[in-house]
Structure formats: C-alpha cells, structure tokens
GROMACS .gro file of C-alpha atoms in nm:
model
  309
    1UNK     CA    1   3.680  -3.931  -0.336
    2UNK     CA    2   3.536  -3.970  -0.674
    3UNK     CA    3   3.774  -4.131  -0.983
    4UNK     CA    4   3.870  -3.885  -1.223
    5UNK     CA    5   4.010  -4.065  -1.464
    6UNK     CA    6   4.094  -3.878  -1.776
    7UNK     CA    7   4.436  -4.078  -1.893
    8UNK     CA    8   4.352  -4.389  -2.152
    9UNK     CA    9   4.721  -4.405  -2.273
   10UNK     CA   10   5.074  -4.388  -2.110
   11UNK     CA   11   5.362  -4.293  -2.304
   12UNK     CA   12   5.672  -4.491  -2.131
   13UNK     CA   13   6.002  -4.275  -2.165
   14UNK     CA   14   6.242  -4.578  -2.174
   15UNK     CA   15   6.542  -4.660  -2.081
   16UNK     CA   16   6.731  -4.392  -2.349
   17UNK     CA   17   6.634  -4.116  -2.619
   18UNK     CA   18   6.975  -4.218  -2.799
   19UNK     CA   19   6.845  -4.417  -3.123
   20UNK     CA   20   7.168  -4.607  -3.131
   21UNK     CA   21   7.175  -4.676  -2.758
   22UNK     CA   22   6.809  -4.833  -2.797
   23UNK     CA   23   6.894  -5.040  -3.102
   24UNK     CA   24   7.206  -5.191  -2.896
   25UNK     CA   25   6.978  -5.252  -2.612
   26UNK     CA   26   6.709  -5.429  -2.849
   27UNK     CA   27   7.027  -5.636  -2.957
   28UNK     CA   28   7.107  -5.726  -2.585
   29UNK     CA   29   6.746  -5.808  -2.470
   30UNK     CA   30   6.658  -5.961  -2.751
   31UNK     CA   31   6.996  -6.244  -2.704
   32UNK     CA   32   6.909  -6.225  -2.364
   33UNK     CA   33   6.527  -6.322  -2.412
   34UNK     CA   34   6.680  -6.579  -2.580
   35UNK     CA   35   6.869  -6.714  -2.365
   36UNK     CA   36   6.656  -6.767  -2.042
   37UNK     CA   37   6.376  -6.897  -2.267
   38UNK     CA   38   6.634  -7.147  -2.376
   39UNK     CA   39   6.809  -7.231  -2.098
   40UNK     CA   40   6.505  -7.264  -1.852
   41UNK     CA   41   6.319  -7.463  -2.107
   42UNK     CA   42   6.602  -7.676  -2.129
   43UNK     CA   43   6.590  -7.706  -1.739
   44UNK     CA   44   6.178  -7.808  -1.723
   45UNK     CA   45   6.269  -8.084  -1.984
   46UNK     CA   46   6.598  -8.222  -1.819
   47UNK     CA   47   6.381  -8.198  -1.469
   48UNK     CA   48   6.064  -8.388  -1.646
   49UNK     CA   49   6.222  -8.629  -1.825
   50UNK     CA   50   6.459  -8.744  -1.541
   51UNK     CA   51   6.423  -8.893  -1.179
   52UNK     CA   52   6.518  -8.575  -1.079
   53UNK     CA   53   6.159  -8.419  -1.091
   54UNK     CA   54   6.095  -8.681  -0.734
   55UNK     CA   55   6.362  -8.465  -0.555
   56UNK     CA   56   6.193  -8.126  -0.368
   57UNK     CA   57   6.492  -7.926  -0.464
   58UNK     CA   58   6.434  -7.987  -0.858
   59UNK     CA   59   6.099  -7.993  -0.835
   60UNK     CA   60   6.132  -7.639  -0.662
   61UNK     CA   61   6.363  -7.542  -0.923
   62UNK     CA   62   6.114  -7.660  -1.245
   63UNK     CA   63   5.852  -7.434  -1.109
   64UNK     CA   64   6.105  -7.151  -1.023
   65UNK     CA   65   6.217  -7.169  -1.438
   66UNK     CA   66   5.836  -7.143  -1.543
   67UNK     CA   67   5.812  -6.862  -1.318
   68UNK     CA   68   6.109  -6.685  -1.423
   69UNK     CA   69   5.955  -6.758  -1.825
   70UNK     CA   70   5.620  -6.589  -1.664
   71UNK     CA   71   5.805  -6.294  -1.532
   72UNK     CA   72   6.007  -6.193  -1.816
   73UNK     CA   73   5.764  -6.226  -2.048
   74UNK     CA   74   5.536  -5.995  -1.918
   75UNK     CA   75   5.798  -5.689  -1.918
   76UNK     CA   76   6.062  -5.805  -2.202
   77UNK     CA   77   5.898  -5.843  -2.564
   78UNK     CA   78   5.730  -5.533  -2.489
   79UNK     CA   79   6.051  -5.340  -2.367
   80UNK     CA   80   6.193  -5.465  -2.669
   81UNK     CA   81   5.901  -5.383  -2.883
   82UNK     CA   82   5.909  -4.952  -2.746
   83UNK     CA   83   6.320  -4.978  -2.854
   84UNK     CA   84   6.222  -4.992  -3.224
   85UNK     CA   85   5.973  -4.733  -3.277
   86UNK     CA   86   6.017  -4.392  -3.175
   87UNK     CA   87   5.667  -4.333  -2.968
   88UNK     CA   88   5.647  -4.599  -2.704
   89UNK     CA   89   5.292  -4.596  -2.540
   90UNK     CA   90   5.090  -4.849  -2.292
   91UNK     CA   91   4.722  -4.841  -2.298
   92UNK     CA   92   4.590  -4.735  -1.922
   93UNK     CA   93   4.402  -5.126  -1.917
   94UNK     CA   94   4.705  -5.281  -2.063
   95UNK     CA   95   4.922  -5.117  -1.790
   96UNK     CA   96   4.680  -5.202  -1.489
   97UNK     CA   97   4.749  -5.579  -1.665
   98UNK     CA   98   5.123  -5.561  -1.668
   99UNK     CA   99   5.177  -5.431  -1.327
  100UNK     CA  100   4.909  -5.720  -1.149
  101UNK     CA  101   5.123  -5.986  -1.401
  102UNK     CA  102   5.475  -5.865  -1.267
  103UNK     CA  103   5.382  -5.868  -0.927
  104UNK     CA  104   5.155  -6.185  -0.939
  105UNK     CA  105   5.510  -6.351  -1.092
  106UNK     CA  106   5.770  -6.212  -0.912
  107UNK     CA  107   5.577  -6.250  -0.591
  108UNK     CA  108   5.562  -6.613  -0.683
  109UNK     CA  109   5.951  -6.621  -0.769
  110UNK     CA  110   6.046  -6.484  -0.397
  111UNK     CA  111   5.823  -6.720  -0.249
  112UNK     CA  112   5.934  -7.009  -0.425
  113UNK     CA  113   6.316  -6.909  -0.372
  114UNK     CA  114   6.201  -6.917  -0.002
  115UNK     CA  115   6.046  -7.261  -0.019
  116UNK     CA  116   6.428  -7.433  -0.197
  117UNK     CA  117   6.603  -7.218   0.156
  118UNK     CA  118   6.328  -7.407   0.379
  119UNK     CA  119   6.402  -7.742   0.127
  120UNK     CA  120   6.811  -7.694   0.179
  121UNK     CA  121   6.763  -7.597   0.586
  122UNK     CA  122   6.560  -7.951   0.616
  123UNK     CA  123   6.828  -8.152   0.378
  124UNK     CA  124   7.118  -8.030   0.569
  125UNK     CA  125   6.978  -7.955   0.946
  126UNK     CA  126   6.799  -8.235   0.990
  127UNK     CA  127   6.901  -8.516   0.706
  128UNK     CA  128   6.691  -8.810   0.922
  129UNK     CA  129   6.368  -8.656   0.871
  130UNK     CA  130   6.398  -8.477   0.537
  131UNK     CA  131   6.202  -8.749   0.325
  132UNK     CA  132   5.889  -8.717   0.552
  133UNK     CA  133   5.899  -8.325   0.643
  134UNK     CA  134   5.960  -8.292   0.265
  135UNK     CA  135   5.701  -8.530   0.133
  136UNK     CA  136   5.561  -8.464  -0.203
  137UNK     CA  137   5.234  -8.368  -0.064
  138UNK     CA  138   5.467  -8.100   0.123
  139UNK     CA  139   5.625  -7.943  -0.175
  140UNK     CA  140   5.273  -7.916  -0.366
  141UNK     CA  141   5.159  -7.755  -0.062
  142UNK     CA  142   5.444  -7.476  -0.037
  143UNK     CA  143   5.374  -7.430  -0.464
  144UNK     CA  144   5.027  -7.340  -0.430
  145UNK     CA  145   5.109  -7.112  -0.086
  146UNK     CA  146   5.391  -6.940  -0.342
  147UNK     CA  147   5.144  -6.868  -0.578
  148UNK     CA  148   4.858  -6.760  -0.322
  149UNK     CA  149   5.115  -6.567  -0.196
  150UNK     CA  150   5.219  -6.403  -0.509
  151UNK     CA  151   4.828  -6.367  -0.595
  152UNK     CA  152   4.787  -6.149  -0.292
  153UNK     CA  153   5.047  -5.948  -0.308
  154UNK     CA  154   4.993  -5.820  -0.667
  155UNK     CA  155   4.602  -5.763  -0.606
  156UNK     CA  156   4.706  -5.561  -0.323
  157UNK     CA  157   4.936  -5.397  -0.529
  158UNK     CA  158   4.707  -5.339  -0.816
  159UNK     CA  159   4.386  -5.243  -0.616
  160UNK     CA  160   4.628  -4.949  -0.434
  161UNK     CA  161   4.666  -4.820  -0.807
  162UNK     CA  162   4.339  -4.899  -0.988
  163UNK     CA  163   4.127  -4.674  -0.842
  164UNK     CA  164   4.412  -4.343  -0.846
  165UNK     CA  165   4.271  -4.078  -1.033
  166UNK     CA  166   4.515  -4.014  -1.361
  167UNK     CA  167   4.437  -3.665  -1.510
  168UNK     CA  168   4.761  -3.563  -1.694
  169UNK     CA  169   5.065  -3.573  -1.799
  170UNK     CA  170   5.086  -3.974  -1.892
  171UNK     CA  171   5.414  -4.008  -1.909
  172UNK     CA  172   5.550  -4.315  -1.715
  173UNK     CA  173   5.963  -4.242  -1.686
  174UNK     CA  174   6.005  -4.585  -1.671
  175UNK     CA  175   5.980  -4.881  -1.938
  176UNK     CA  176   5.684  -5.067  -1.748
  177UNK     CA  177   5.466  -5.000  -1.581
  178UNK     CA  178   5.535  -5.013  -1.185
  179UNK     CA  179   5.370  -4.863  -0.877
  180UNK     CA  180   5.637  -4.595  -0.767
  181UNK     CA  181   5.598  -4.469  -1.123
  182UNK     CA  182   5.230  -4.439  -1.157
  183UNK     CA  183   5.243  -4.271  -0.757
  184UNK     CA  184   5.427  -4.011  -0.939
  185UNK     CA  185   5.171  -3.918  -1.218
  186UNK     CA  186   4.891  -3.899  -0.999
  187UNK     CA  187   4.644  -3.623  -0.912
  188UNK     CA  188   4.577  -3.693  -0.533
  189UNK     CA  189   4.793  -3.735  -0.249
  190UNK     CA  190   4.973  -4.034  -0.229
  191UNK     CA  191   5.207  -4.047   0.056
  192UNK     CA  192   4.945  -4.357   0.239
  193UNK     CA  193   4.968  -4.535  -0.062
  194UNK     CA  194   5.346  -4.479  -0.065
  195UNK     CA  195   5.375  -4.614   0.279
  196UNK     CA  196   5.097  -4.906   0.187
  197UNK     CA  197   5.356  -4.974  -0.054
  198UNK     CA  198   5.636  -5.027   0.096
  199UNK     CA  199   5.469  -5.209   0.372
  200UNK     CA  200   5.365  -5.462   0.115
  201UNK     CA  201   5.639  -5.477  -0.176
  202UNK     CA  202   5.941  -5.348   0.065
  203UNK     CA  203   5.899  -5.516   0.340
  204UNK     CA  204   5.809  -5.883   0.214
  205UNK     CA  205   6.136  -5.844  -0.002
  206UNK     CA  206   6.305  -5.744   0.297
  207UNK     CA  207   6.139  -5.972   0.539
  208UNK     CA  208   6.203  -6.280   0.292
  209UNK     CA  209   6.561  -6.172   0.190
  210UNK     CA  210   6.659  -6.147   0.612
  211UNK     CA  211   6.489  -6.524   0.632
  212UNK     CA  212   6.672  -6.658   0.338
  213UNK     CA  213   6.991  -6.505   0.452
  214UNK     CA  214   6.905  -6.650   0.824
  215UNK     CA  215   6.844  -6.983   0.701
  216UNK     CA  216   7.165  -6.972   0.495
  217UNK     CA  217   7.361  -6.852   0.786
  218UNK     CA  218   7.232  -7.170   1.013
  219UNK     CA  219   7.331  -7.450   0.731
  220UNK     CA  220   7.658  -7.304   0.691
  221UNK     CA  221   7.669  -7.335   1.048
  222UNK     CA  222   7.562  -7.692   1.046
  223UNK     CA  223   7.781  -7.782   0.785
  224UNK     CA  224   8.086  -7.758   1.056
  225UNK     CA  225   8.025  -8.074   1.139
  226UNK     CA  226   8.043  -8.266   0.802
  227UNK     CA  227   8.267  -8.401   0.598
  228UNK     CA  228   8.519  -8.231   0.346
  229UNK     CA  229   8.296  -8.412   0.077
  230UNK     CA  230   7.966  -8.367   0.210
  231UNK     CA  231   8.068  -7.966   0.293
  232UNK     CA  232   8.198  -7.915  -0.018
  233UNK     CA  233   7.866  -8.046  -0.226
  234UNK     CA  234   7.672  -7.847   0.014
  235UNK     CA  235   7.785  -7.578  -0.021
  236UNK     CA  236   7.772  -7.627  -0.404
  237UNK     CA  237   7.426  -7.616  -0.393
  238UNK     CA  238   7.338  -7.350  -0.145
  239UNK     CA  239   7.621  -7.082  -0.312
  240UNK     CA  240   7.421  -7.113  -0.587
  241UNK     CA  241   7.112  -7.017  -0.427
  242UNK     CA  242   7.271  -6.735  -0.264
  243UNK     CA  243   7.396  -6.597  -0.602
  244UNK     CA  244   7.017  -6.601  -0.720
  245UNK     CA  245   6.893  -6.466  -0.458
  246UNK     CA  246   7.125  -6.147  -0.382
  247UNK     CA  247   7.050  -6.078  -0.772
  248UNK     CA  248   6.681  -6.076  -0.780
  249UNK     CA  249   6.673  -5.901  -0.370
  250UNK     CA  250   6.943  -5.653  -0.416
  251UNK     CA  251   6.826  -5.392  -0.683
  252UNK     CA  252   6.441  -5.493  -0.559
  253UNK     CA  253   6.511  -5.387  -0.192
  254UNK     CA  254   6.648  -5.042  -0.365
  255UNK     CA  255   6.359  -4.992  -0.541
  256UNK     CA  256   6.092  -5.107  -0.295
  257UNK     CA  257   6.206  -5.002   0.047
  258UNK     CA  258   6.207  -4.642   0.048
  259UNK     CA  259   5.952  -4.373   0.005
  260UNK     CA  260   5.764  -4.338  -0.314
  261UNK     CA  261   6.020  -4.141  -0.525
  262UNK     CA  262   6.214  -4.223  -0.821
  263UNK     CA  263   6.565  -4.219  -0.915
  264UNK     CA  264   6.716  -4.202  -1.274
  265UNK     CA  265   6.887  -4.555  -1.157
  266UNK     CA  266   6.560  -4.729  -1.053
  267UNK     CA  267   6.507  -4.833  -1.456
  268UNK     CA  268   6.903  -4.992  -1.473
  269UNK     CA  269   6.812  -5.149  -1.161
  270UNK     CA  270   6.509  -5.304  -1.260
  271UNK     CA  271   6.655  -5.479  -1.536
  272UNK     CA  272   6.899  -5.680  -1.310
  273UNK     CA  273   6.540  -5.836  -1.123
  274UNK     CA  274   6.347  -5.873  -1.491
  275UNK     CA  275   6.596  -5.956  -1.737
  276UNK     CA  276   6.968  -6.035  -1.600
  277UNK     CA  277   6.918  -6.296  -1.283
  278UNK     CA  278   6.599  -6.513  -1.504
  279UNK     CA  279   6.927  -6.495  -1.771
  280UNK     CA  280   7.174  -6.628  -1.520
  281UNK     CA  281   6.937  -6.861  -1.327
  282UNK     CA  282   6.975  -7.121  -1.542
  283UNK     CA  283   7.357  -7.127  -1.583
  284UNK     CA  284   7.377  -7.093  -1.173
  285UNK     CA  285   7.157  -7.403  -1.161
  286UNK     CA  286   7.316  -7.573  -1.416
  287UNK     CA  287   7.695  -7.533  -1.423
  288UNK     CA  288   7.754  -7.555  -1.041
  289UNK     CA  289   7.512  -7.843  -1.015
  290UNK     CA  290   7.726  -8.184  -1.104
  291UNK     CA  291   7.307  -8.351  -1.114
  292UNK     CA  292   7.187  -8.079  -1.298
  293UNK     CA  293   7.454  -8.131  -1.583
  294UNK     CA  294   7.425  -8.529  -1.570
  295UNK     CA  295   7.049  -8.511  -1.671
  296UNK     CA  296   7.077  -8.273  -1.945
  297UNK     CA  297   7.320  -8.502  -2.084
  298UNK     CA  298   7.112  -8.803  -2.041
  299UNK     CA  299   6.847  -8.608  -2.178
  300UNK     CA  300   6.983  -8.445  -2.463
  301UNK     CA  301   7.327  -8.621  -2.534
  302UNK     CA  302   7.204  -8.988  -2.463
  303UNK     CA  303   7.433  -9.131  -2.695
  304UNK     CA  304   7.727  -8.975  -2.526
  305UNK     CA  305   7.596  -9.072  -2.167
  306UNK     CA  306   7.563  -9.445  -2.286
  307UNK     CA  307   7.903  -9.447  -2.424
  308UNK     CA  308   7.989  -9.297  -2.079
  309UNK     CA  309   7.911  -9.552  -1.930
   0.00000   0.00000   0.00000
C-alpha cells in the first residue's frame, strides 16, 4: 500500500487544558529536571573520580545515570516547553525523532538494569568466581549488548510507524510522541502493528521484568545462608534495585502489554517511567548505598572526609 502522508505537524493535547494546572506542572518538572540532572551528574563524577568506577556494579550504575540523563531529556524540556504556550505542536520529522530517541534510551535503561541483576546474581550466588565471570572486558561487553539492544528495539519500533499513512486529524492525546498514540491517528488498519507492538515493547518489558524478578527471588534465596552482616548489606543493595525497577516496569507493562488502545491514565503513567524513577534513581542509589555516600564525600566534601579520618 502506497504512503499517503498528508500530516507535517502534530498538535500534542497534554497532560491538562487547565492553565493553572499546566503552570504547576511546569513548576514540578522543571524542579524535577533539576534534580535528576543534578543528582545523576553528581553520581558519574563520584563514580569517575573514585575507585569505585573498577567495581561492575558502579560501573553499571554510571552508565545507567547517563542513560537516565538521555531519556529524560528527550521527552522533558519539551513537555515543559508545550506547558507555557497555549498551542503545543510536534513537527511529523521531529516526532519520528523523539519516539526512535525514547525507545533507543529506555531500551538501553531496561537492559542495563538487567545487566546490575546478572552483576548482583554473580556477587552473591557464586562470590568465588565473581572477579573472573565479571571481568572488565565482561561488563563492556554487556554495555554495548544494552545499547545494541536498545538500538534494535527502537528501529523496530520506529520503522512499524514511519511508513503509516497520517491523513488527518493530528492530534496526538498524549504529550510525546509514542506508538499506541500515533496507532490511533492513523488511516489504515493497524491491529498487526498493534500486536507487532506488543510483541516487541510488551513483551521485552515483561520478559525482562519476570527475569529480574527471578534473579532477585534466587539471591534472596541464597542469602539464607549468610551472615546477619553480610544479609543485611545484601540486601541493601539489591532492595534498591528492586525499588528502581518496579518504578520504571510497573506503569510501562500497563502501557505496553495490552492491545493498541489508550486510556486517559496512560499520560500520568508515563510520567512515573520518564520523569519520577530517573528523579528517584539517584537518591535510591545514593542514600541506601553506605559506598555510594562515602565517595561523594570524598569527592565533594574532602576536607570533611580527611578530618574523618
């Protein structure tokens, strides 16, 4: 079937038509934008500057805060942008660009939550071999399979919706541009593509969240046999992996798992995967992670850490 392409703009509907509702959600974004550049920045510094960057769990963790800068940024200054003016469009090139970007990114941040699971199941399952199954040539290899991953699954993504025919109306009820949306506006059957969908974005989210919850499941079995200490730093760790990872897979499995319709909710639920777990990432990794918080003091407070010492 021929392209019949008549759509050059999209007019996003956003998340309110309230004026005041949008200028306390610019307010919100815009501290939270803030905030996760801040705090993951400060988290790729502290990792850099300290020995920690030689341990596969903080190296994991350096490339999961520039991928959580990478995601945001290609959905937040823009959302925040539409809140202050009163027509909020999208060129039909710019939104091809955004939806490839989101998926390339968030593909990448599921994969690389996988790899820290794999790097946590070796460290605790098997703590005699960890230092040679987890050799640094190891963890580069699992970072560029995260990102071929990610690469693949957002060109699948974005060749199912390139070549869909878009002849009117343009309006995207939504405040980026996303697959389910763009299904919706247009003019040719897309039930396949719906399905294509959710074989691709569905069930890799669901696939990789029943893996990660798996692999949690066997080190909290493992961890029987340690001791209190041991257990209790353990489990430290991997309760803060859990917390990331139910926050970025829960409102994502909504969204991506079922047919290609769309729900009112699907935009409040989106922000919890774009905006609110890249926000709390850092302060999960940070403030229940006694290393963590010992290099950002020897980075940034090195005058108190000497006098600590």
């Amino acid at each position: 079937m021929e392209k019949n392409n008549n759509v050059t703009l999209f007019i996003l509907l956003g998340l309110s038509t309230s004026k005041n509702i949008e200028i306390f959600c610019f307010a919100l974004f815009l501290f939270c934008y803030i905030a996760i550049w801040v705090g993951n920045v400060l988290i790729m510094i502290s990792i850099a500057c300290t020995q920690l960057l030689e341990k596969p769990m903080y190296f994991f963790l350096n490339y999961l805060s520039l991928s959580d800068l990478c995601y945001t940024s290609t959905v937040t200054p823009k959302l925040m942008a539409d809140l202050l003016v009163e027509r909020k469009t999208i060129s039909y090139n710019s939104c091809m660009t955004q939806l490839f970007a989101t998926h390339f990114f968030g593909g990448i941040e599921i994969f690389i939550l996988t790899g820290m699971a794999y790097d946590r199941y070796v460290a605790i399952c098997k703590p005699l071999h960890y230092t040679i199954i987890m050799s640094r040539q190891k963890c580069h290899t699992i970072v560029i399979a995260c990102c071929t991953g990610g690469f693949i699954h957002s060109a699948s993504q974005f060749l199912l919706t390139i070549f869909l025919p878009f002849c009117g109306p343009n309006e995207i009820d939504h405040y980026f541009c996303d697959v389910y949306p763009l299904l919706k506006l247009a003019c040719t059957n897309t039930h396949m593509i719906g399905l294509l969908v959710i074989a691709n974005s569905g069930l890799i989210a669901l696939v990789t969240f029943v893996v990660l919850m798996l692999s949690y499941f066997f080190i909290l079995y493992t961890l029987r046999s340690y001791s209190a200490e041991s257990r209790s730093k353990a489990l430290s760790t991997c309760s803060s992996h859990v917390t990331v990872v139910v926050l970025f897979f829960a409102p994502a499995l909504f969204i991506y798992i079922r047919p290609a319709v769309t729900f009112p909710e699907d935009k409040v639920f989106a922000l919890f995967y774009t905006i609110i777990a890249p926000m709390f990432n850092p302060l999960i990794y940070t403030l229940r992670n006694a290393e963590m918080k010992h290099a950002m003091r020897k980075v940034w407070c090195p005058q108190m850490f000497l006098e600590g010492k």
